[in-house]
Short mmCIF file of C-alpha atoms and ligand atoms in Angstrom, two decimals:
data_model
loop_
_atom_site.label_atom_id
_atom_site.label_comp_id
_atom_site.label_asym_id
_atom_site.label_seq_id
_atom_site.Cartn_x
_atom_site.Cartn_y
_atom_site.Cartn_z
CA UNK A 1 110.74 -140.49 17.32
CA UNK A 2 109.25 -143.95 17.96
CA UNK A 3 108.82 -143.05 21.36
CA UNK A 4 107.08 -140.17 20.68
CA UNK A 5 104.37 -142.15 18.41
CA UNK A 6 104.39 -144.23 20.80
CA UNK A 7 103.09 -141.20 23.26
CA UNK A 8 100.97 -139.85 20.88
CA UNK A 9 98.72 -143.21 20.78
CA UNK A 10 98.54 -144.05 24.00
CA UNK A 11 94.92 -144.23 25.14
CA UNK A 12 93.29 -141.76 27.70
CA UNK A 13 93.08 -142.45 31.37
CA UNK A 14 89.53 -142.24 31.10
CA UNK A 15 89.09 -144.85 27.47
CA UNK A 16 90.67 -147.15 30.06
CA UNK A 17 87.67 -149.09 31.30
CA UNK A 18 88.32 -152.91 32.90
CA UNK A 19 87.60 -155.43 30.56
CA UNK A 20 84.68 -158.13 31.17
CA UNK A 21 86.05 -161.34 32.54
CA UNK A 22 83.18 -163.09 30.97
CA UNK A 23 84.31 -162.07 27.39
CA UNK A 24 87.68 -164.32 28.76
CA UNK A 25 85.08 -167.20 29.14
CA UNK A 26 83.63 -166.96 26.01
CA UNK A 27 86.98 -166.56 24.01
CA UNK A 28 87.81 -170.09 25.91
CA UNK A 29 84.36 -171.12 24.85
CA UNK A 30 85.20 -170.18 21.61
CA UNK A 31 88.22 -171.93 21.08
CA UNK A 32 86.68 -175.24 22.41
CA UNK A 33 83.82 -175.25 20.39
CA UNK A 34 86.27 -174.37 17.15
CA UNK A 35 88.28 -178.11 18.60
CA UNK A 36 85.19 -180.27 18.23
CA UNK A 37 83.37 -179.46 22.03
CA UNK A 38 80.06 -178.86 22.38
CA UNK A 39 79.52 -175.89 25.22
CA UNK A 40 76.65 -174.95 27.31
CA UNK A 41 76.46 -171.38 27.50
CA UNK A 42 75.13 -170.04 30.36
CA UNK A 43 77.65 -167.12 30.62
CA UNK A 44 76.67 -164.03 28.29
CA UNK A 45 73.02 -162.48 29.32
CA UNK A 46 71.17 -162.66 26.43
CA UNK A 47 67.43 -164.70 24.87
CA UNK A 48 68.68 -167.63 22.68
CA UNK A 49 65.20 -166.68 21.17
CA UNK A 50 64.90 -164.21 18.07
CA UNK A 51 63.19 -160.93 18.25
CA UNK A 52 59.19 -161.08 18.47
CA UNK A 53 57.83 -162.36 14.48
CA UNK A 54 55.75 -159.02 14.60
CA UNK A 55 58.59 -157.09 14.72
CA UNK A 56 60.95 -158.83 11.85
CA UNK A 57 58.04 -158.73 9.48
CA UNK A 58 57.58 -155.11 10.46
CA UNK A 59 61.17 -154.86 9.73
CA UNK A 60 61.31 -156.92 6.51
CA UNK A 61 58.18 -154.84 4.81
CA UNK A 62 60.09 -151.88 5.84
CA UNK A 63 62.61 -152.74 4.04
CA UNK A 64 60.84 -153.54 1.10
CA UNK A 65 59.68 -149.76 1.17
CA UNK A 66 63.02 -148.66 1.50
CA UNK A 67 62.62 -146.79 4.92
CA UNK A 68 65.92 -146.26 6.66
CA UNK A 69 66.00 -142.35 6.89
CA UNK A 70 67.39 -140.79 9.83
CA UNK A 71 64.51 -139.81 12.21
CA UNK A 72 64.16 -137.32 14.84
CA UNK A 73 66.53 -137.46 17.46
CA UNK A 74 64.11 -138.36 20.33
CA UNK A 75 62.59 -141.56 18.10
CA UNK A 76 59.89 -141.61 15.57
CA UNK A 77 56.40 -140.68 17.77
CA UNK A 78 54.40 -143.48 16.68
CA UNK A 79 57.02 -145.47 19.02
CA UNK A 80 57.08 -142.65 21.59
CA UNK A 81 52.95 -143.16 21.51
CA UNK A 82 53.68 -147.04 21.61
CA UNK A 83 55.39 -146.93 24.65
CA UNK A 84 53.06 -144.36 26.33
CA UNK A 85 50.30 -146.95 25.95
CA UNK A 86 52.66 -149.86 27.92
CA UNK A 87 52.91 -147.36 30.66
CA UNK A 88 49.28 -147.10 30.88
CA UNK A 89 47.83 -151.39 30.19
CA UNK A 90 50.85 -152.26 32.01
CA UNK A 91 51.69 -149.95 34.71
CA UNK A 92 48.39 -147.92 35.08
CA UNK A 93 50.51 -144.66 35.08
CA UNK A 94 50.30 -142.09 32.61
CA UNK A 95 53.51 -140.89 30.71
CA UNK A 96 53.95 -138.00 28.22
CA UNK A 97 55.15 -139.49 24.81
CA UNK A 98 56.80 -135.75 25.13
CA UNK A 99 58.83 -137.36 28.13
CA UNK A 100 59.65 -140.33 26.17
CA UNK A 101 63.43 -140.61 23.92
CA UNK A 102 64.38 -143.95 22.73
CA UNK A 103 67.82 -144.71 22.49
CA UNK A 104 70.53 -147.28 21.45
CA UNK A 105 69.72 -149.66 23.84
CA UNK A 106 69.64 -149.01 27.20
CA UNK A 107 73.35 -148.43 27.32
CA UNK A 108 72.67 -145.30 24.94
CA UNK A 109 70.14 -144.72 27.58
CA UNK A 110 73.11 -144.20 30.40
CA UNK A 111 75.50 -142.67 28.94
CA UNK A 112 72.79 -139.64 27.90
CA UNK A 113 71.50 -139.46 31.42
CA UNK A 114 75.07 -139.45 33.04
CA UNK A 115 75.74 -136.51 30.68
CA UNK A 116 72.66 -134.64 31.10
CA UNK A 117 72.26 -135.38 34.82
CA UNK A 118 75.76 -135.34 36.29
CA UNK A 119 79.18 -133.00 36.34
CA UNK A 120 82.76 -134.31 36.36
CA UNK A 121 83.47 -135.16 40.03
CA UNK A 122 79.62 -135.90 40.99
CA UNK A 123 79.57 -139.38 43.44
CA UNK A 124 76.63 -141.41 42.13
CA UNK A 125 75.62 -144.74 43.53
CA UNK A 126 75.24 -148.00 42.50
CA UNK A 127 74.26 -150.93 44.22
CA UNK A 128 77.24 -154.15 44.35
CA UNK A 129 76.96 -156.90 43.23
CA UNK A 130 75.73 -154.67 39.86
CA UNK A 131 75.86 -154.85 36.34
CA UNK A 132 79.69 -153.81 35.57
CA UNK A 133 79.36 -150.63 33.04
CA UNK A 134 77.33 -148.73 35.14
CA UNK A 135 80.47 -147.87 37.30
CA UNK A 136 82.94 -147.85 34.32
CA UNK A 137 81.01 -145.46 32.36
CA UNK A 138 80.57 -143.42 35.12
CA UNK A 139 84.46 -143.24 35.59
CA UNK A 140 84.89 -142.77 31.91
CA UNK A 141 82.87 -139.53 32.13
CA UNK A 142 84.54 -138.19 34.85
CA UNK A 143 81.87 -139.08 37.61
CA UNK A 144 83.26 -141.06 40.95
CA UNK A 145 80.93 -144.45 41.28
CA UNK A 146 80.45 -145.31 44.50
CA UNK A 147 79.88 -148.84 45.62
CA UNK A 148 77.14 -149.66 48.28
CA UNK A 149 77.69 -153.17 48.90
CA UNK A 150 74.20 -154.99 49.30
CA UNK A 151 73.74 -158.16 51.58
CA UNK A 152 71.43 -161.43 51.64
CA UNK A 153 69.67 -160.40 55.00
CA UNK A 154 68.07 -157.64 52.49
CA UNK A 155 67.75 -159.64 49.67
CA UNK A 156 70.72 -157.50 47.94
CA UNK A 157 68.34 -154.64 47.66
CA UNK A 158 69.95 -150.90 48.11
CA UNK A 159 68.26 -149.85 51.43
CA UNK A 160 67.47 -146.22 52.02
CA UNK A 161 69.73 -146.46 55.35
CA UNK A 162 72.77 -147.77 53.11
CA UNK A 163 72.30 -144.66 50.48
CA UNK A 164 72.11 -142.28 53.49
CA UNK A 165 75.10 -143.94 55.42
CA UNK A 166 77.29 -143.59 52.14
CA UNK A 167 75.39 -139.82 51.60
CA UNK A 168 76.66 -138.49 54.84
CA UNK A 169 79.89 -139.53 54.63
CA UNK A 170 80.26 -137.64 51.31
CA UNK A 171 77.19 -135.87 49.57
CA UNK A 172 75.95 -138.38 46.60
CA UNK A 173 74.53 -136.18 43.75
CA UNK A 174 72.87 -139.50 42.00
CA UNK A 175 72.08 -142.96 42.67
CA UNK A 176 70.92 -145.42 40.00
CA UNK A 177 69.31 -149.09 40.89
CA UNK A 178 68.01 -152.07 38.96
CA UNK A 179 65.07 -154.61 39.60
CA UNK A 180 65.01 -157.00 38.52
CA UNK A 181 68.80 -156.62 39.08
CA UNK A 182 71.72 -158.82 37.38
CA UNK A 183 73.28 -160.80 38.23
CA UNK A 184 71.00 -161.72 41.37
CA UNK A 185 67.72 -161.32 39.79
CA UNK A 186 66.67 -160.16 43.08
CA UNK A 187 63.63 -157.60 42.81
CA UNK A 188 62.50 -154.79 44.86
CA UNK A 189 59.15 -154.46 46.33
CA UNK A 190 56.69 -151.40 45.69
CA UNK A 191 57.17 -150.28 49.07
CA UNK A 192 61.04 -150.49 49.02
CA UNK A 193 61.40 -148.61 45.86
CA UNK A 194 59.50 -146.02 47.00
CA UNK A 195 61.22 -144.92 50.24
CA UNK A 196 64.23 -145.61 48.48
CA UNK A 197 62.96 -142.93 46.18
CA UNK A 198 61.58 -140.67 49.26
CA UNK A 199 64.80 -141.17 50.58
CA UNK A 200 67.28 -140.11 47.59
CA UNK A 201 64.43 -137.25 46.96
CA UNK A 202 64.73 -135.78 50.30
CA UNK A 203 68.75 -135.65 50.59
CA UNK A 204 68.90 -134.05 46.91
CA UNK A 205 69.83 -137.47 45.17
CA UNK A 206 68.81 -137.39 41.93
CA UNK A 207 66.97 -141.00 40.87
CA UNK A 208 67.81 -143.35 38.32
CA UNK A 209 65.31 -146.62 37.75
CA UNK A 210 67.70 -149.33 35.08
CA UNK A 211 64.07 -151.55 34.44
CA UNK A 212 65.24 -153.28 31.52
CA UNK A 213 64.32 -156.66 32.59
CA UNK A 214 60.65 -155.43 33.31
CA UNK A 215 58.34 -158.13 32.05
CA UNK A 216 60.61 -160.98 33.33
CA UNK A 217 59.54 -161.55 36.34
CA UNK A 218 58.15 -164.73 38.32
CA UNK A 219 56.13 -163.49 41.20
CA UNK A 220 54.47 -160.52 41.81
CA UNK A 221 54.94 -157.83 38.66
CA UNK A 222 57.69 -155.16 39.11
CA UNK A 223 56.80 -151.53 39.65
CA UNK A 224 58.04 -149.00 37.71
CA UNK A 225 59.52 -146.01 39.33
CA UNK A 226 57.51 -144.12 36.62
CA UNK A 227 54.34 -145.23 38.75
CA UNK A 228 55.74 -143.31 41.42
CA UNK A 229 57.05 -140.11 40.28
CA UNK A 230 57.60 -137.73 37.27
CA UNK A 231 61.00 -136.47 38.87
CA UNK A 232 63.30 -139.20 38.06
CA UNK A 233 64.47 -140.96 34.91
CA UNK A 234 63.51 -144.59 33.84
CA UNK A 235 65.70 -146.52 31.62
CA UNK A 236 64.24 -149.45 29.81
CA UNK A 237 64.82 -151.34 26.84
CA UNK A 238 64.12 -153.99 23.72
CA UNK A 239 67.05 -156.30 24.81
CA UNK A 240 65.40 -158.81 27.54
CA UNK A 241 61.92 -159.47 27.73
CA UNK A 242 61.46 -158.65 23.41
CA UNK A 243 64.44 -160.48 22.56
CA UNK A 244 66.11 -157.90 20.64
CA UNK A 245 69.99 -156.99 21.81
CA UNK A 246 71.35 -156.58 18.31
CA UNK A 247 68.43 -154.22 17.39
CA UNK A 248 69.69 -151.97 20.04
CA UNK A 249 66.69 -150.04 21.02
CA UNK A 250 65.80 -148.91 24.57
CA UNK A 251 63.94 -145.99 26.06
CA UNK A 252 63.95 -143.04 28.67
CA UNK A 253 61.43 -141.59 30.69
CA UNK A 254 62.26 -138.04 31.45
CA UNK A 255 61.39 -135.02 33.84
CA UNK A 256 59.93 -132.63 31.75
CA UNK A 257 63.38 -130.21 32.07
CA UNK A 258 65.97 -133.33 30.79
CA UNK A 259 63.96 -133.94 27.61
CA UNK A 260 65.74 -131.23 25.59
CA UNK A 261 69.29 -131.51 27.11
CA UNK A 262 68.97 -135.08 26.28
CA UNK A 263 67.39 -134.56 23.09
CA UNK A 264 70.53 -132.32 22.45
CA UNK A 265 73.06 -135.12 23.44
CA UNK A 266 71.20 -138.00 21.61
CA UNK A 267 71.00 -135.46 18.21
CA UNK A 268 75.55 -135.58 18.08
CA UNK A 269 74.55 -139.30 17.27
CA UNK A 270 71.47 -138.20 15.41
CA UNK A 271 69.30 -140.88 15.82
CA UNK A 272 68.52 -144.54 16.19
CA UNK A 273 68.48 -146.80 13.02
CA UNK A 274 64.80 -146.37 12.07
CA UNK A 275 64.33 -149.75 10.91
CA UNK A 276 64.88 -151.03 14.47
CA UNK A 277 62.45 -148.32 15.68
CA UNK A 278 59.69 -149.64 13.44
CA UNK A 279 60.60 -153.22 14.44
CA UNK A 280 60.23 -152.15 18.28
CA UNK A 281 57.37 -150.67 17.79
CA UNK A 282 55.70 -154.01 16.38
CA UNK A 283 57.38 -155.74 19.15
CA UNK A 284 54.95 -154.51 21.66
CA UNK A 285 52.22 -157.08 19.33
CA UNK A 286 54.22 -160.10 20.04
CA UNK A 287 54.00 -160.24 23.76
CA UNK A 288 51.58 -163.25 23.70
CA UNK A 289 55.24 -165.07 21.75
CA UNK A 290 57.42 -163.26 24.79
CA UNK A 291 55.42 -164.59 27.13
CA UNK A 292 55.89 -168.35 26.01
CA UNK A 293 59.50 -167.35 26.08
CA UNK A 294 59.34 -166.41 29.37
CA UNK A 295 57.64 -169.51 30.68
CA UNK A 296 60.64 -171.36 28.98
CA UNK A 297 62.63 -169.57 31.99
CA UNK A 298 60.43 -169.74 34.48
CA UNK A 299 60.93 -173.59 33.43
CA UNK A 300 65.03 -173.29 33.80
CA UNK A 301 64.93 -171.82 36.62
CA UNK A 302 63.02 -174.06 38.49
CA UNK A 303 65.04 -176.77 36.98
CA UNK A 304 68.00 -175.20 37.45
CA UNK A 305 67.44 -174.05 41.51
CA UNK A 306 66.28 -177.72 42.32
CA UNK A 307 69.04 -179.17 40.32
CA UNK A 308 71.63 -177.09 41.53
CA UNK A 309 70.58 -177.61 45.11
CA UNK A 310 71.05 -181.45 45.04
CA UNK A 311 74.10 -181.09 43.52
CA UNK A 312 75.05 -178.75 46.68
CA UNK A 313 74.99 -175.30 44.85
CA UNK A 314 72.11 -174.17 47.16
CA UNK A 315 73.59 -170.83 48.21
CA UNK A 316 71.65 -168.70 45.50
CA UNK A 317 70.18 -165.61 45.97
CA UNK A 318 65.90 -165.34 45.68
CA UNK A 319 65.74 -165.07 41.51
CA UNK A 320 62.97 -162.98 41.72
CA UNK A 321 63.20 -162.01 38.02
CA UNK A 322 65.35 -161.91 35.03
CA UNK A 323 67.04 -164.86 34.06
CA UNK A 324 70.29 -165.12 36.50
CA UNK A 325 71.21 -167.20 39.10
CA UNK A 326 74.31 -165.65 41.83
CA UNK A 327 75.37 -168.85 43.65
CA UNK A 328 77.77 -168.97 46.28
CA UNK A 329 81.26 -171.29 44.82
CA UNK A 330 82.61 -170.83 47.98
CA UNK A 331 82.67 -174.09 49.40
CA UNK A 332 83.82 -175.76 46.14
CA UNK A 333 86.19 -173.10 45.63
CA UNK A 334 87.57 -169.99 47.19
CA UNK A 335 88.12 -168.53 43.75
CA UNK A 336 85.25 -168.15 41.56
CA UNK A 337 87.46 -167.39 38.21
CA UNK A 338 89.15 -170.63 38.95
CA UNK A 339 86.05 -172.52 39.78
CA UNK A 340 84.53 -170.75 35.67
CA UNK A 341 87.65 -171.61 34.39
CA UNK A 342 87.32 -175.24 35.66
CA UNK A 343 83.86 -176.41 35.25
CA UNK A 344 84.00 -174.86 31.40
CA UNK A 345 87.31 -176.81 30.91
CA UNK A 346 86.06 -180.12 32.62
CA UNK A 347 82.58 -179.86 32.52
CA UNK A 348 81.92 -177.69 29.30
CA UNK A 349 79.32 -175.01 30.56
CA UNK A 350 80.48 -171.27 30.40
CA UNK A 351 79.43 -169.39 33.13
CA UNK A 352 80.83 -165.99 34.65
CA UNK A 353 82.63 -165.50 37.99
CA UNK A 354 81.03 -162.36 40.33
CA UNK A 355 84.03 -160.84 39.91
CA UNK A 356 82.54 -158.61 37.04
CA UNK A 357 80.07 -157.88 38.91
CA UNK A 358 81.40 -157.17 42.61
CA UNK A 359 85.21 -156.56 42.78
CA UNK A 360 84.88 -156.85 46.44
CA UNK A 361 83.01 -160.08 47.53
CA UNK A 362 83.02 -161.46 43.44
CA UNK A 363 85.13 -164.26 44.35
CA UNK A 364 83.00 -166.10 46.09
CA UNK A 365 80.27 -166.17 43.61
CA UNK A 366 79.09 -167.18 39.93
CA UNK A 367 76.61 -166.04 37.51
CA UNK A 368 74.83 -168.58 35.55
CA UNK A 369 72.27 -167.12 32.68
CA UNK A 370 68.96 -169.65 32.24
CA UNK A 371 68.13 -167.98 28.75
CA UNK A 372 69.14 -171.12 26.71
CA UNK A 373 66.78 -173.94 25.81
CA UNK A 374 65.82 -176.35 28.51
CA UNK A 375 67.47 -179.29 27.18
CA UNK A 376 70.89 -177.35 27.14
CA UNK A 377 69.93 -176.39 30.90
CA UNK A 378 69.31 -180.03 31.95
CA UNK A 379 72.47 -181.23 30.69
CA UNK A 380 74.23 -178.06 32.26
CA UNK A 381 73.06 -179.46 35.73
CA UNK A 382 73.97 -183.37 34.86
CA UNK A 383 77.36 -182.00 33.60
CA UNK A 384 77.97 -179.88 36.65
CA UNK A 385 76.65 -182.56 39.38
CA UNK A 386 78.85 -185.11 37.40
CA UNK A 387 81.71 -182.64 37.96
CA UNK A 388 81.30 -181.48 41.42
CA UNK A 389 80.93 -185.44 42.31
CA UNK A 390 84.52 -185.98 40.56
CA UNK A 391 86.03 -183.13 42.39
CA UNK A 392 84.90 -184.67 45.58
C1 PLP B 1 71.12 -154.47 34.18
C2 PLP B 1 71.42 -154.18 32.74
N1 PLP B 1 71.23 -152.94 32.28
C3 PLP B 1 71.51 -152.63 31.00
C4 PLP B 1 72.01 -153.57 30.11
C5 PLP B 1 72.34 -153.14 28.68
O1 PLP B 1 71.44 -153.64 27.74
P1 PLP B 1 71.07 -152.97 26.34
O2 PLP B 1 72.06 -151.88 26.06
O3 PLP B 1 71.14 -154.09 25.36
O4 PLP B 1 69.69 -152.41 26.48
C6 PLP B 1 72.20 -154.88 30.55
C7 PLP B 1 72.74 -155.92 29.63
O5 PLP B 1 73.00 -157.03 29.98
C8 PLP B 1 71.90 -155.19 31.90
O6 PLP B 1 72.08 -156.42 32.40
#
């Protein structure tokens, strides 16, 4: 009898997604902080700064009206026409509001286009090192990930010569990519996302463009694959550049024939929480406040890069944009988990090992996340140089 119970509980193949070694770190974190340390956290990926002010007194008067019905299933259109307009100041392109669903988050976002886009057994690709649930919810829903590794000579950008390689070997039926990407913060250029896009279109690859950190970028502006075609899907979201994780609100752009099946899909959760669809859509007034927050990381990573450098970290890949640096532990250590585990115990910053994000070369490599104040960032390199000096 118990054994049968014990059967009848077990969890599904597919609910068996890897954890995130990084939530490890910050239950170690955790338990520091709770013993009197004070910890510089540089390993989650998420602003220290709240949401936009527009958008929590658009939230706040809201609530004072008592608004918190469900809404329609592809978003209420006055944030559908909101984000219409970005497409057009920001990106010069124009997109449908009719194309436009807004999700939970851009992790909503995935798990609708897998479904609408993909059948159980369909090989889509995703670029390594890459941000860890794209390839676990992929598995979850049946779908075989398949790992492109990408390499410094080409700035870890998915080439249209890698997608074909892997293609021919066994026929891909999607391919999704980020830029700026995490953990590497690397970016692609116009030019490369569009023959990567020529590319997927002509071998039957269907498209996906993850843009959520659009907006933090410290160069030359990222293009949005929306710019470039109407046959793809764009993922985007509140999170990064607004601030706003725990609102969980993101977006889709869709070809014309996925807005219903997705609308479908996104209706068995019926909608997302209005009152963090009417604080998104005042979001898009506080960009002037973003952008301060921004130049607070363009300010850490400058510090950071230089600092890290002297203290012989200087293997980092070109942060283009978001707010990650990838450095190569290697010569310090030939085991990046160990090397996290380490410099939190010894030098009290939490910071994740690659492994999350490449289970192949991980090892070597750890993610640091510059969204924290600049003060906490210039101790983080003091602490660290101090540390790596002591380790000799
Ligand atoms: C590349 C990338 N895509 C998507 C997400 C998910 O973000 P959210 O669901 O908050 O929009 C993250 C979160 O860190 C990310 O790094």
């Amino acid at each position: 009898m118990k054994t049968a119970v014990h059967t009848l509980l077990n969890s599904s193949k597919r609910g068996d997604v890897p954890p995130f070694i990084a939530m490890d770190v910050m239950a170690a974190a955790a338990r520091m902080e709770s013993a009197g340390k004070r910890i510089i956290h540089m390993a989650l990926g998420q602003p220290a700064t709240p949401a936009p002010r527009t958008a929590i007194a658009a939230a706040k008067a809201a609530l004072e009206y008592g608004r918190s019905d469900y809404t329609s299933a592809r978003g209420i259109p006055s944030l559908r026409d909101r984000i219409s307009r970005y497409y057009r100041d920001t990106h010069g392109c124009d997109v449908d509001p009719e194309r436009i669903v807004v999700t939970t988050g851009s992790s909503g976002a995935f798990i609708l286009a897998f479904l609408s886009m993909f059948e159980p057994g369909d090989r889509v690709a995703v670029a390594i090192p890459g941000y860890p649930p794209y390839r676990h919810l992929l598995t979850a829903l049946g779908c075989e990930p398949v790992l492109i590794p990408t390499h410094t000579e080409t700035r870890h950008v998915l080439t249209p010569e890698a997608l074909l390689a892997s293609h021919r070997i066994t026929p891909l039926k999607g391919v999704l990519v980020a830029s700026p990407a995490n953990p590497t913060g690397t970016m692609m250029s116009r030019e490369a996302l569009q023959k990567l896009m020529d590319a997927a279109k002509n071998a039957g690859i269907r498209f996906i463009s993850d843009e959520i950190y659009h907006g933090l970028h410290y160069g030359v502006r990222a293009t949005s694959a929306a710019e470039l075609s109407g046959d793809i899907v764009v993922i985007n979201s509140f999170s990064k550049y607004f601030c706003m994780t725990g609102w969980r609100v993101g977006w889709m752009v869709l070809p014309e024939q996925l807005v219903r099946p997705v609308e479908r899909l996104q209706s068995l959760a019926i909608s997302v929480p209005m009152l963090s669809q009417i604080a998104a859509e005042a979001a898009f007034d506080g960009c002037d406040e973003m952008d301060a927050v921004k130049c607070t990381y363009e300010d850490n990573r400058r510090l950071l890069i230089e600092g890290f450098s002297k203290a012989g970290l200087d293997r980092i890949h070109p942060a283009d944009g978001a707010f990650y640096l990838y450095a190569d532990v290697s010569r310090f250590d030939a085991d990046s988990v160990n090397f996290a585990k380490r410099m939190l115990e010894e030098a009290n910053v939490a910071a994740t090992s690659g492994l999350d994000f490449d289970p192949v070369h991980g090892r070597a490599f750890v993610r640091f996340c510059y969204s924290g104040s600049t003060d906490d960032m210039r101790e983080a390199v003091v602490q660290i140089t101090k540390w790596l000096v002591r380790r000799g």
